[in-house]
Amino acid sequence: MSDKQHIEVALVGSPKSGKSALIAQMQLAAAKRQDVVVDFDEHHSHKEMDCESHDVVLQVVDAVNLEESLMLTPSFVDHNHHLVLAINRYDLLLKTHHRINLTRFRELVGVPVLTVSSVTGEGIEDVLNEVIVAAQTDCTAHPVVHAWEQQEEDAYRAYVQGVLHETLIHPRWDSHTLLEKINRILINKWTGIPILIALLGFAFWATFAIGEPLQNLLQSGIDALYLWIVNTMPASWLQSLVADGIVLGVGSLLTALPNIVVLFFFISMMEDTGYLARVAYLMDDIMHIVGLHGRSFIPLLMGFNCNVPAIIAARDIHNTKNRILTILMVPFMSCSARLPVYILFVSTFFTQHKALVLGSIYLIGLALSFLFGWIMKHTKWFKQPEQDYINELPKFQIPSWQSMGRHIWYRIKDFLQKISTVVLCASVIIWALEYFPNGNLNDLDSSWLAAIGKAIEPLMQPLGFDWKMSVCLLTGLPAKEAIVSSFAILYGGNLMNAPFTPVSAYAFLVFTLLYFPCIATISTIRKETNRYWAIFAVINSLLLAWLMTWLVTVIGNTIW
């Protein structure tokens, strides 16, 4: 044992690169060697290491996140470390139809570069042999990098991007199988975007075509229950609370449930087939216009479901500036909580163009999100070089009824939980403010609710909103669904009693889309970033909502 060569190896790489799993396999392979003893120590950067404390640096590079993983490489090169690169999960990169010209890669970096799999163990022996050779020879990197004196992130990133530009080979889609042809059509911007618009248009149309008969049936049941309570219970504050506060408030929101189920049926189908992953790939070029990449579009897509998990999903974006900017863009997406408000207004005021109006609201949110991102990318807080993004496209698969059922049930469960908690409480509060101090719902102008509404009415009058509409927007702060119940209480369960025109109704939808995200979303933004960005999100949303709604009002009244 005393004749064996002892080699100290510093194993470096991000936690997601798979280096921890690789250590165990490397140690097992090294234990079988009769000629050397190899010790592995985990490190994160050159600052943690002394050149004399180890013989070789083995850097583990994540093949599906190349640019960020390689950002460590120039720093090791600049500090004269004997370096070996192991590209982990290369098999996943090949599945995306990308590959690396390893020969050219080695020439540019000037160190040994090998592929390995921490899952299957493929390439472990080759990497170990290269580490032993590197420990016995001079394995410093190419002098063109070593000669640098600067260590700034921008300089390193420019070098890494240059290497990837010359060595990363993108797919040419030479396969002629049916699935490859479909894949090529879906991710091509000239065919993929029209297909996306057509599919979303069909989903919005079906939301009303299928959901409206069930919605009318539920509305009939709510109306019958309301009349039964009024005719059965003696006239009192309790009757008014149950009938006008709870049944009208909560019941009016419950009628939107069929439409929600239909829309999320189509969304879950797109997700389970693997189509939404291709939408993210398709949007990569568009996201580059903003200054982001396809990975940022995934949280935006999730935002159509709920903003909170979408913000949390942004954790997968390793670049801090891109992650924060993506988080700030998410609240522009029309979450499912806003959908009952859209359905109520669209069904009431836009009966001839339901799918078109609903789709336009979603499109406005997406367009403003991109515009906001593009503007912020040109500020000192977020300005930085663009990054490449490689997305592994999952295989097409037939959607599972069980999986889709779970996804839809989760939305139904979340919807019902909000109705029975936040919306119920909001309905009772709105009823109480409307009923007191006169004990009469017919005397609204002298109620506590009127006092609150008239205090903020001057701010909302330029938008065409009276104090009742303003109060309804206030109730949407804890949960946007509460807006529906507030309108039902204030206008006796019939939105046609409200003094809306088509222009003011559409303006109200735009304001609902853009103003103050729900409290849960703001809290999540604060946790994922800091309180300053959370405050910025609140102020930005209020100012943008007022400005865009004013523009819609002015332009709409001019045209119509």
Short mmCIF file of N, CA and C in Angstrom, two decimals, residues 304-443:
data_model
loop_
_atom_site.label_atom_id
_atom_site.label_comp_id
_atom_site.label_asym_id
_atom_site.label_seq_id
_atom_site.Cartn_x
_atom_site.Cartn_y
_atom_site.Cartn_z
N PHE A 304 -51.08 30.89 -15.92
CA PHE A 304 -52.47 30.81 -16.35
C PHE A 304 -53.30 29.93 -15.41
N ASN A 305 -52.62 29.07 -14.68
CA ASN A 305 -53.28 28.24 -13.68
C ASN A 305 -53.37 28.99 -12.36
N CYS A 306 -52.19 29.26 -11.78
CA CYS A 306 -52.12 30.01 -10.52
C CYS A 306 -50.77 30.69 -10.45
N ASN A 307 -50.74 31.95 -10.05
CA ASN A 307 -49.49 32.70 -10.02
C ASN A 307 -48.53 32.20 -8.96
N VAL A 308 -49.04 31.68 -7.85
CA VAL A 308 -48.17 31.29 -6.73
C VAL A 308 -47.23 30.15 -7.10
N PRO A 309 -47.72 28.98 -7.56
CA PRO A 309 -46.78 27.93 -7.96
C PRO A 309 -45.93 28.32 -9.16
N ALA A 310 -46.44 29.22 -10.01
CA ALA A 310 -45.66 29.68 -11.16
C ALA A 310 -44.42 30.45 -10.69
N ILE A 311 -44.60 31.29 -9.67
CA ILE A 311 -43.47 32.05 -9.12
C ILE A 311 -42.46 31.11 -8.48
N ILE A 312 -42.96 30.11 -7.78
CA ILE A 312 -42.06 29.14 -7.15
C ILE A 312 -41.30 28.34 -8.21
N ALA A 313 -41.95 28.05 -9.34
CA ALA A 313 -41.31 27.29 -10.41
C ALA A 313 -40.13 28.03 -11.02
N ALA A 314 -40.10 29.36 -10.84
CA ALA A 314 -38.98 30.14 -11.38
C ALA A 314 -37.66 29.82 -10.70
N ARG A 315 -37.69 29.04 -9.63
CA ARG A 315 -36.45 28.63 -8.97
C ARG A 315 -35.54 27.85 -9.90
N ASP A 316 -36.11 27.23 -10.92
CA ASP A 316 -35.31 26.45 -11.87
C ASP A 316 -34.45 27.35 -12.77
N ILE A 317 -34.71 28.65 -12.74
CA ILE A 317 -33.89 29.58 -13.52
C ILE A 317 -32.70 29.97 -12.67
N HIS A 318 -31.52 29.52 -13.04
CA HIS A 318 -30.35 29.66 -12.18
C HIS A 318 -29.80 31.08 -12.16
N ASN A 319 -29.96 31.83 -13.24
CA ASN A 319 -29.49 33.20 -13.28
C ASN A 319 -30.40 34.08 -12.43
N THR A 320 -29.83 34.75 -11.44
CA THR A 320 -30.62 35.50 -10.46
C THR A 320 -31.44 36.61 -11.11
N LYS A 321 -30.83 37.38 -12.00
CA LYS A 321 -31.55 38.49 -12.63
C LYS A 321 -32.71 37.99 -13.48
N ASN A 322 -32.47 36.93 -14.25
CA ASN A 322 -33.54 36.37 -15.08
C ASN A 322 -34.65 35.79 -14.22
N ARG A 323 -34.28 35.19 -13.10
CA ARG A 323 -35.29 34.59 -12.21
C ARG A 323 -36.19 35.67 -11.63
N ILE A 324 -35.61 36.76 -11.13
CA ILE A 324 -36.41 37.84 -10.53
C ILE A 324 -37.30 38.49 -11.59
N LEU A 325 -36.76 38.73 -12.78
CA LEU A 325 -37.55 39.35 -13.83
C LEU A 325 -38.71 38.45 -14.24
N THR A 326 -38.48 37.15 -14.35
CA THR A 326 -39.55 36.21 -14.68
C THR A 326 -40.63 36.24 -13.61
N ILE A 327 -40.24 36.30 -12.35
CA ILE A 327 -41.20 36.37 -11.25
C ILE A 327 -42.07 37.62 -11.36
N LEU A 328 -41.46 38.75 -11.72
CA LEU A 328 -42.22 39.99 -11.86
C LEU A 328 -43.15 39.98 -13.07
N MET A 329 -42.85 39.12 -14.06
CA MET A 329 -43.70 39.01 -15.24
C MET A 329 -44.90 38.10 -15.02
N VAL A 330 -44.80 37.19 -14.07
CA VAL A 330 -45.86 36.19 -13.86
C VAL A 330 -47.22 36.80 -13.53
N PRO A 331 -47.31 37.84 -12.65
CA PRO A 331 -48.65 38.37 -12.32
C PRO A 331 -49.44 38.94 -13.49
N PHE A 332 -48.77 39.18 -14.64
CA PHE A 332 -49.51 39.63 -15.82
C PHE A 332 -50.36 38.52 -16.42
N MET A 333 -50.07 37.27 -16.07
CA MET A 333 -50.81 36.14 -16.61
C MET A 333 -52.19 36.03 -15.94
N SER A 334 -53.20 35.73 -16.71
CA SER A 334 -54.56 35.62 -16.18
C SER A 334 -54.72 34.29 -15.44
N CYS A 335 -54.60 34.35 -14.13
CA CYS A 335 -54.73 33.13 -13.32
C CYS A 335 -56.19 32.68 -13.29
N SER A 336 -56.41 31.47 -12.82
CA SER A 336 -57.77 30.91 -12.81
C SER A 336 -58.69 31.68 -11.87
N ALA A 337 -58.15 32.41 -10.89
CA ALA A 337 -58.99 33.18 -9.98
C ALA A 337 -59.71 34.31 -10.70
N ARG A 338 -59.12 34.82 -11.78
CA ARG A 338 -59.75 35.89 -12.55
C ARG A 338 -60.80 35.36 -13.52
N LEU A 339 -60.72 34.07 -13.83
CA LEU A 339 -61.59 33.50 -14.84
C LEU A 339 -63.08 33.66 -14.53
N PRO A 340 -63.55 33.47 -13.28
CA PRO A 340 -64.99 33.69 -13.02
C PRO A 340 -65.45 35.10 -13.33
N VAL A 341 -64.57 36.09 -13.10
CA VAL A 341 -64.93 37.48 -13.43
C VAL A 341 -65.07 37.63 -14.93
N TYR A 342 -64.11 37.07 -15.67
CA TYR A 342 -64.19 37.13 -17.14
C TYR A 342 -65.48 36.48 -17.64
N ILE A 343 -65.77 35.30 -17.12
CA ILE A 343 -66.94 34.55 -17.58
C ILE A 343 -68.23 35.33 -17.30
N LEU A 344 -68.32 35.93 -16.10
CA LEU A 344 -69.50 36.71 -15.74
C LEU A 344 -69.71 37.87 -16.71
N PHE A 345 -68.66 38.64 -16.99
CA PHE A 345 -68.79 39.82 -17.85
C PHE A 345 -68.97 39.43 -19.32
N VAL A 346 -68.20 38.46 -19.76
CA VAL A 346 -68.29 38.05 -21.17
C VAL A 346 -69.67 37.48 -21.48
N SER A 347 -70.20 36.65 -20.58
CA SER A 347 -71.52 36.05 -20.79
C SER A 347 -72.63 37.08 -20.76
N THR A 348 -72.40 38.18 -20.05
CA THR A 348 -73.45 39.20 -19.89
C THR A 348 -73.40 40.27 -20.97
N PHE A 349 -72.20 40.75 -21.30
CA PHE A 349 -72.09 41.92 -22.18
C PHE A 349 -71.54 41.63 -23.57
N PHE A 350 -70.99 40.46 -23.79
CA PHE A 350 -70.38 40.17 -25.09
C PHE A 350 -70.87 38.82 -25.63
N THR A 351 -72.16 38.67 -25.69
CA THR A 351 -72.76 37.38 -26.05
C THR A 351 -72.42 36.96 -27.48
N GLN A 352 -72.12 37.91 -28.36
CA GLN A 352 -71.86 37.58 -29.76
C GLN A 352 -70.39 37.27 -30.04
N HIS A 353 -69.51 37.63 -29.11
CA HIS A 353 -68.06 37.46 -29.36
C HIS A 353 -67.37 36.93 -28.09
N LYS A 354 -67.91 35.92 -27.51
CA LYS A 354 -67.41 35.45 -26.22
C LYS A 354 -65.95 34.98 -26.29
N ALA A 355 -65.67 34.06 -27.21
CA ALA A 355 -64.31 33.49 -27.30
C ALA A 355 -63.30 34.57 -27.67
N LEU A 356 -63.68 35.49 -28.57
CA LEU A 356 -62.78 36.55 -29.00
C LEU A 356 -62.43 37.49 -27.85
N VAL A 357 -63.42 37.89 -27.08
CA VAL A 357 -63.18 38.80 -25.96
C VAL A 357 -62.34 38.12 -24.88
N LEU A 358 -62.70 36.88 -24.55
CA LEU A 358 -61.94 36.16 -23.52
C LEU A 358 -60.49 35.95 -23.96
N GLY A 359 -60.29 35.56 -25.20
CA GLY A 359 -58.94 35.36 -25.71
C GLY A 359 -58.13 36.64 -25.72
N SER A 360 -58.80 37.77 -26.02
CA SER A 360 -58.08 39.05 -26.08
C SER A 360 -57.55 39.46 -24.71
N ILE A 361 -58.28 39.14 -23.66
CA ILE A 361 -57.81 39.47 -22.31
C ILE A 361 -56.54 38.68 -21.98
N TYR A 362 -56.54 37.40 -22.30
CA TYR A 362 -55.34 36.59 -22.08
C TYR A 362 -54.18 37.12 -22.92
N LEU A 363 -54.47 37.52 -24.15
CA LEU A 363 -53.43 38.02 -25.04
C LEU A 363 -52.86 39.34 -24.55
N ILE A 364 -53.71 40.23 -24.02
CA ILE A 364 -53.23 41.49 -23.48
C ILE A 364 -52.27 41.25 -22.33
N GLY A 365 -52.61 40.34 -21.44
CA GLY A 365 -51.72 40.02 -20.32
C GLY A 365 -50.38 39.51 -20.80
N LEU A 366 -50.38 38.62 -21.80
CA LEU A 366 -49.14 38.06 -22.32
C LEU A 366 -48.31 39.14 -23.00
N ALA A 367 -48.96 39.98 -23.81
CA ALA A 367 -48.24 41.03 -24.54
C ALA A 367 -47.62 42.04 -23.58
N LEU A 368 -48.38 42.46 -22.56
CA LEU A 368 -47.85 43.41 -21.59
C LEU A 368 -46.73 42.80 -20.76
N SER A 369 -46.82 41.50 -20.52
CA SER A 369 -45.74 40.81 -19.80
C SER A 369 -44.44 40.88 -20.58
N PHE A 370 -44.51 40.62 -21.89
CA PHE A 370 -43.32 40.68 -22.74
C PHE A 370 -42.79 42.11 -22.84
N LEU A 371 -43.71 43.08 -22.99
CA LEU A 371 -43.29 44.47 -23.08
C LEU A 371 -42.61 44.91 -21.78
N PHE A 372 -43.19 44.54 -20.67
CA PHE A 372 -42.59 44.86 -19.36
C PHE A 372 -41.21 44.24 -19.24
N GLY A 373 -41.08 42.96 -19.64
CA GLY A 373 -39.79 42.28 -19.57
C GLY A 373 -38.75 42.95 -20.45
N TRP A 374 -39.16 43.36 -21.65
CA TRP A 374 -38.23 44.01 -22.58
C TRP A 374 -37.75 45.34 -22.01
N ILE A 375 -38.66 46.10 -21.43
CA ILE A 375 -38.27 47.39 -20.84
C ILE A 375 -37.33 47.18 -19.66
N MET A 376 -37.67 46.26 -18.78
CA MET A 376 -36.84 46.02 -17.59
C MET A 376 -35.47 45.48 -17.96
N LYS A 377 -35.38 44.74 -19.08
CA LYS A 377 -34.10 44.20 -19.51
C LYS A 377 -33.14 45.31 -19.95
N HIS A 378 -33.66 46.49 -20.22
CA HIS A 378 -32.82 47.61 -20.61
C HIS A 378 -32.50 48.54 -19.44
N THR A 379 -32.86 48.12 -18.23
CA THR A 379 -32.52 48.90 -17.04
C THR A 379 -31.26 48.33 -16.40
N LYS A 380 -30.68 49.08 -15.50
CA LYS A 380 -29.42 48.66 -14.88
C LYS A 380 -29.60 47.43 -13.99
N TRP A 381 -30.82 47.17 -13.55
CA TRP A 381 -31.04 46.03 -12.64
C TRP A 381 -31.01 44.69 -13.37
N PHE A 382 -31.40 44.67 -14.64
CA PHE A 382 -31.55 43.39 -15.33
C PHE A 382 -30.75 43.28 -16.62
N LYS A 383 -30.03 44.29 -16.99
CA LYS A 383 -29.28 44.25 -18.24
C LYS A 383 -28.10 43.29 -18.11
N GLN A 384 -28.01 42.33 -19.04
CA GLN A 384 -26.92 41.36 -19.05
C GLN A 384 -26.96 40.62 -20.39
N PRO A 385 -25.88 39.91 -20.75
CA PRO A 385 -25.87 39.17 -22.01
C PRO A 385 -26.92 38.08 -22.02
N GLU A 386 -27.41 37.75 -23.24
CA GLU A 386 -28.37 36.66 -23.39
C GLU A 386 -27.71 35.31 -23.15
N GLN A 387 -28.54 34.31 -22.87
CA GLN A 387 -28.05 32.98 -22.59
C GLN A 387 -28.72 31.97 -23.51
N ASP A 388 -27.96 30.92 -23.85
CA ASP A 388 -28.55 29.81 -24.60
C ASP A 388 -29.37 28.94 -23.68
N TYR A 389 -30.34 28.27 -24.24
CA TYR A 389 -31.21 27.41 -23.45
C TYR A 389 -31.48 26.13 -24.23
N ILE A 390 -31.27 25.02 -23.58
CA ILE A 390 -31.55 23.72 -24.21
C ILE A 390 -32.66 23.06 -23.42
N ASN A 391 -33.73 22.77 -24.07
CA ASN A 391 -34.89 22.19 -23.41
C ASN A 391 -35.11 20.77 -23.90
N GLU A 392 -35.19 19.84 -22.98
CA GLU A 392 -35.46 18.46 -23.36
C GLU A 392 -36.95 18.30 -23.66
N LEU A 393 -37.26 17.97 -24.90
CA LEU A 393 -38.66 17.81 -25.29
C LEU A 393 -39.13 16.41 -24.91
N PRO A 394 -40.17 16.30 -24.11
CA PRO A 394 -40.67 14.98 -23.74
C PRO A 394 -41.32 14.29 -24.93
N LYS A 395 -41.44 12.99 -24.84
CA LYS A 395 -42.10 12.24 -25.90
C LYS A 395 -43.59 12.55 -25.93
N PHE A 396 -44.16 12.50 -27.13
CA PHE A 396 -45.61 12.60 -27.24
C PHE A 396 -46.24 11.39 -26.56
N GLN A 397 -47.35 11.60 -25.88
CA GLN A 397 -48.03 10.48 -25.25
C GLN A 397 -49.53 10.75 -25.19
N ILE A 398 -50.27 9.67 -25.15
CA ILE A 398 -51.72 9.78 -25.03
C ILE A 398 -52.06 10.21 -23.61
N PRO A 399 -52.83 11.27 -23.44
CA PRO A 399 -53.12 11.75 -22.08
C PRO A 399 -53.89 10.71 -21.27
N SER A 400 -53.53 10.60 -20.02
CA SER A 400 -54.19 9.65 -19.12
C SER A 400 -55.41 10.32 -18.49
N TRP A 401 -56.54 9.62 -18.54
CA TRP A 401 -57.74 10.17 -17.92
C TRP A 401 -57.53 10.36 -16.42
N GLN A 402 -56.75 9.46 -15.82
CA GLN A 402 -56.48 9.56 -14.39
C GLN A 402 -55.67 10.83 -14.08
N SER A 403 -54.64 11.09 -14.89
CA SER A 403 -53.81 12.27 -14.69
C SER A 403 -54.60 13.55 -14.92
N MET A 404 -55.37 13.56 -16.01
CA MET A 404 -56.18 14.74 -16.30
C MET A 404 -57.23 14.96 -15.22
N GLY A 405 -57.80 13.86 -14.74
CA GLY A 405 -58.81 13.96 -13.68
C GLY A 405 -58.23 14.57 -12.41
N ARG A 406 -56.99 14.15 -12.07
CA ARG A 406 -56.34 14.72 -10.88
C ARG A 406 -56.10 16.22 -11.05
N HIS A 407 -55.66 16.60 -12.25
CA HIS A 407 -55.38 18.01 -12.51
C HIS A 407 -56.64 18.85 -12.41
N ILE A 408 -57.74 18.36 -13.00
CA ILE A 408 -59.00 19.11 -12.96
C ILE A 408 -59.57 19.13 -11.54
N TRP A 409 -59.48 18.00 -10.85
CA TRP A 409 -60.00 17.94 -9.48
C TRP A 409 -59.24 18.89 -8.57
N TYR A 410 -57.93 19.03 -8.79
CA TYR A 410 -57.15 19.97 -7.99
C TYR A 410 -57.69 21.39 -8.17
N ARG A 411 -58.02 21.77 -9.42
CA ARG A 411 -58.56 23.11 -9.66
C ARG A 411 -59.95 23.26 -9.03
N ILE A 412 -60.80 22.21 -9.16
CA ILE A 412 -62.13 22.26 -8.55
C ILE A 412 -62.02 22.39 -7.03
N LYS A 413 -61.13 21.58 -6.45
CA LYS A 413 -60.94 21.59 -5.00
C LYS A 413 -60.46 22.95 -4.53
N ASP A 414 -59.50 23.52 -5.24
CA ASP A 414 -58.98 24.84 -4.88
C ASP A 414 -60.07 25.90 -5.00
N PHE A 415 -60.88 25.79 -6.06
CA PHE A 415 -61.97 26.73 -6.29
C PHE A 415 -63.00 26.65 -5.17
N LEU A 416 -63.40 25.44 -4.80
CA LEU A 416 -64.41 25.26 -3.75
C LEU A 416 -63.88 25.69 -2.38
N GLN A 417 -62.58 25.45 -2.14
CA GLN A 417 -61.99 25.89 -0.88
C GLN A 417 -62.02 27.41 -0.75
N LYS A 418 -61.73 28.10 -1.84
CA LYS A 418 -61.77 29.56 -1.81
C LYS A 418 -63.20 30.06 -1.60
N ILE A 419 -64.16 29.39 -2.25
CA ILE A 419 -65.56 29.79 -2.08
C ILE A 419 -66.00 29.65 -0.63
N SER A 420 -65.59 28.54 -0.01
CA SER A 420 -66.05 28.26 1.35
C SER A 420 -65.27 29.01 2.43
N THR A 421 -64.22 29.70 2.06
CA THR A 421 -63.41 30.42 3.06
C THR A 421 -63.33 31.90 2.70
N VAL A 422 -62.43 32.25 1.82
CA VAL A 422 -62.16 33.66 1.52
C VAL A 422 -63.39 34.35 0.94
N VAL A 423 -64.00 33.72 -0.07
CA VAL A 423 -65.15 34.35 -0.74
C VAL A 423 -66.35 34.43 0.20
N LEU A 424 -66.58 33.41 1.00
CA LEU A 424 -67.69 33.44 1.96
C LEU A 424 -67.51 34.58 2.96
N CYS A 425 -66.30 34.71 3.49
CA CYS A 425 -66.03 35.80 4.43
C CYS A 425 -66.20 37.16 3.76
N ALA A 426 -65.70 37.29 2.53
CA ALA A 426 -65.83 38.55 1.81
C ALA A 426 -67.30 38.87 1.55
N SER A 427 -68.09 37.87 1.22
CA SER A 427 -69.52 38.08 0.95
C SER A 427 -70.24 38.57 2.20
N VAL A 428 -69.93 37.96 3.33
CA VAL A 428 -70.56 38.37 4.59
C VAL A 428 -70.17 39.80 4.94
N ILE A 429 -68.89 40.14 4.76
CA ILE A 429 -68.42 41.50 5.07
C ILE A 429 -69.10 42.52 4.17
N ILE A 430 -69.16 42.22 2.85
CA ILE A 430 -69.82 43.13 1.92
C ILE A 430 -71.29 43.31 2.29
N TRP A 431 -71.96 42.22 2.63
CA TRP A 431 -73.37 42.32 3.02
C TRP A 431 -73.52 43.18 4.26
N ALA A 432 -72.64 42.97 5.26
CA ALA A 432 -72.74 43.74 6.51
C ALA A 432 -72.52 45.22 6.26
N LEU A 433 -71.52 45.56 5.45
CA LEU A 433 -71.26 46.96 5.15
C LEU A 433 -72.39 47.59 4.35
N GLU A 434 -73.08 46.78 3.57
CA GLU A 434 -74.21 47.27 2.78
C GLU A 434 -75.48 47.37 3.63
N TYR A 435 -75.65 46.47 4.61
CA TYR A 435 -76.89 46.39 5.40
C TYR A 435 -76.92 47.43 6.52
N PHE A 436 -75.74 47.69 7.08
CA PHE A 436 -75.66 48.62 8.22
C PHE A 436 -75.16 49.98 7.76
N PRO A 437 -75.47 51.04 8.47
CA PRO A 437 -76.12 51.11 9.81
C PRO A 437 -77.65 51.20 9.76
N ASN A 438 -78.24 51.25 8.54
CA ASN A 438 -79.69 51.49 8.44
C ASN A 438 -80.52 50.22 8.51
N GLY A 439 -79.86 49.06 8.39
CA GLY A 439 -80.60 47.80 8.43
C GLY A 439 -81.51 47.63 7.24
N ASN A 440 -81.10 48.18 6.08
CA ASN A 440 -81.95 48.13 4.89
C ASN A 440 -81.06 48.13 3.65
N LEU A 441 -81.18 47.07 2.84
CA LEU A 441 -80.37 46.99 1.63
C LEU A 441 -80.82 47.97 0.55
N ASN A 442 -82.01 48.53 0.71
CA ASN A 442 -82.52 49.47 -0.29
C ASN A 442 -81.99 50.89 -0.09
N ASP A 443 -81.30 51.10 1.02
CA ASP A 443 -80.77 52.44 1.32
C ASP A 443 -79.24 52.40 1.24
#
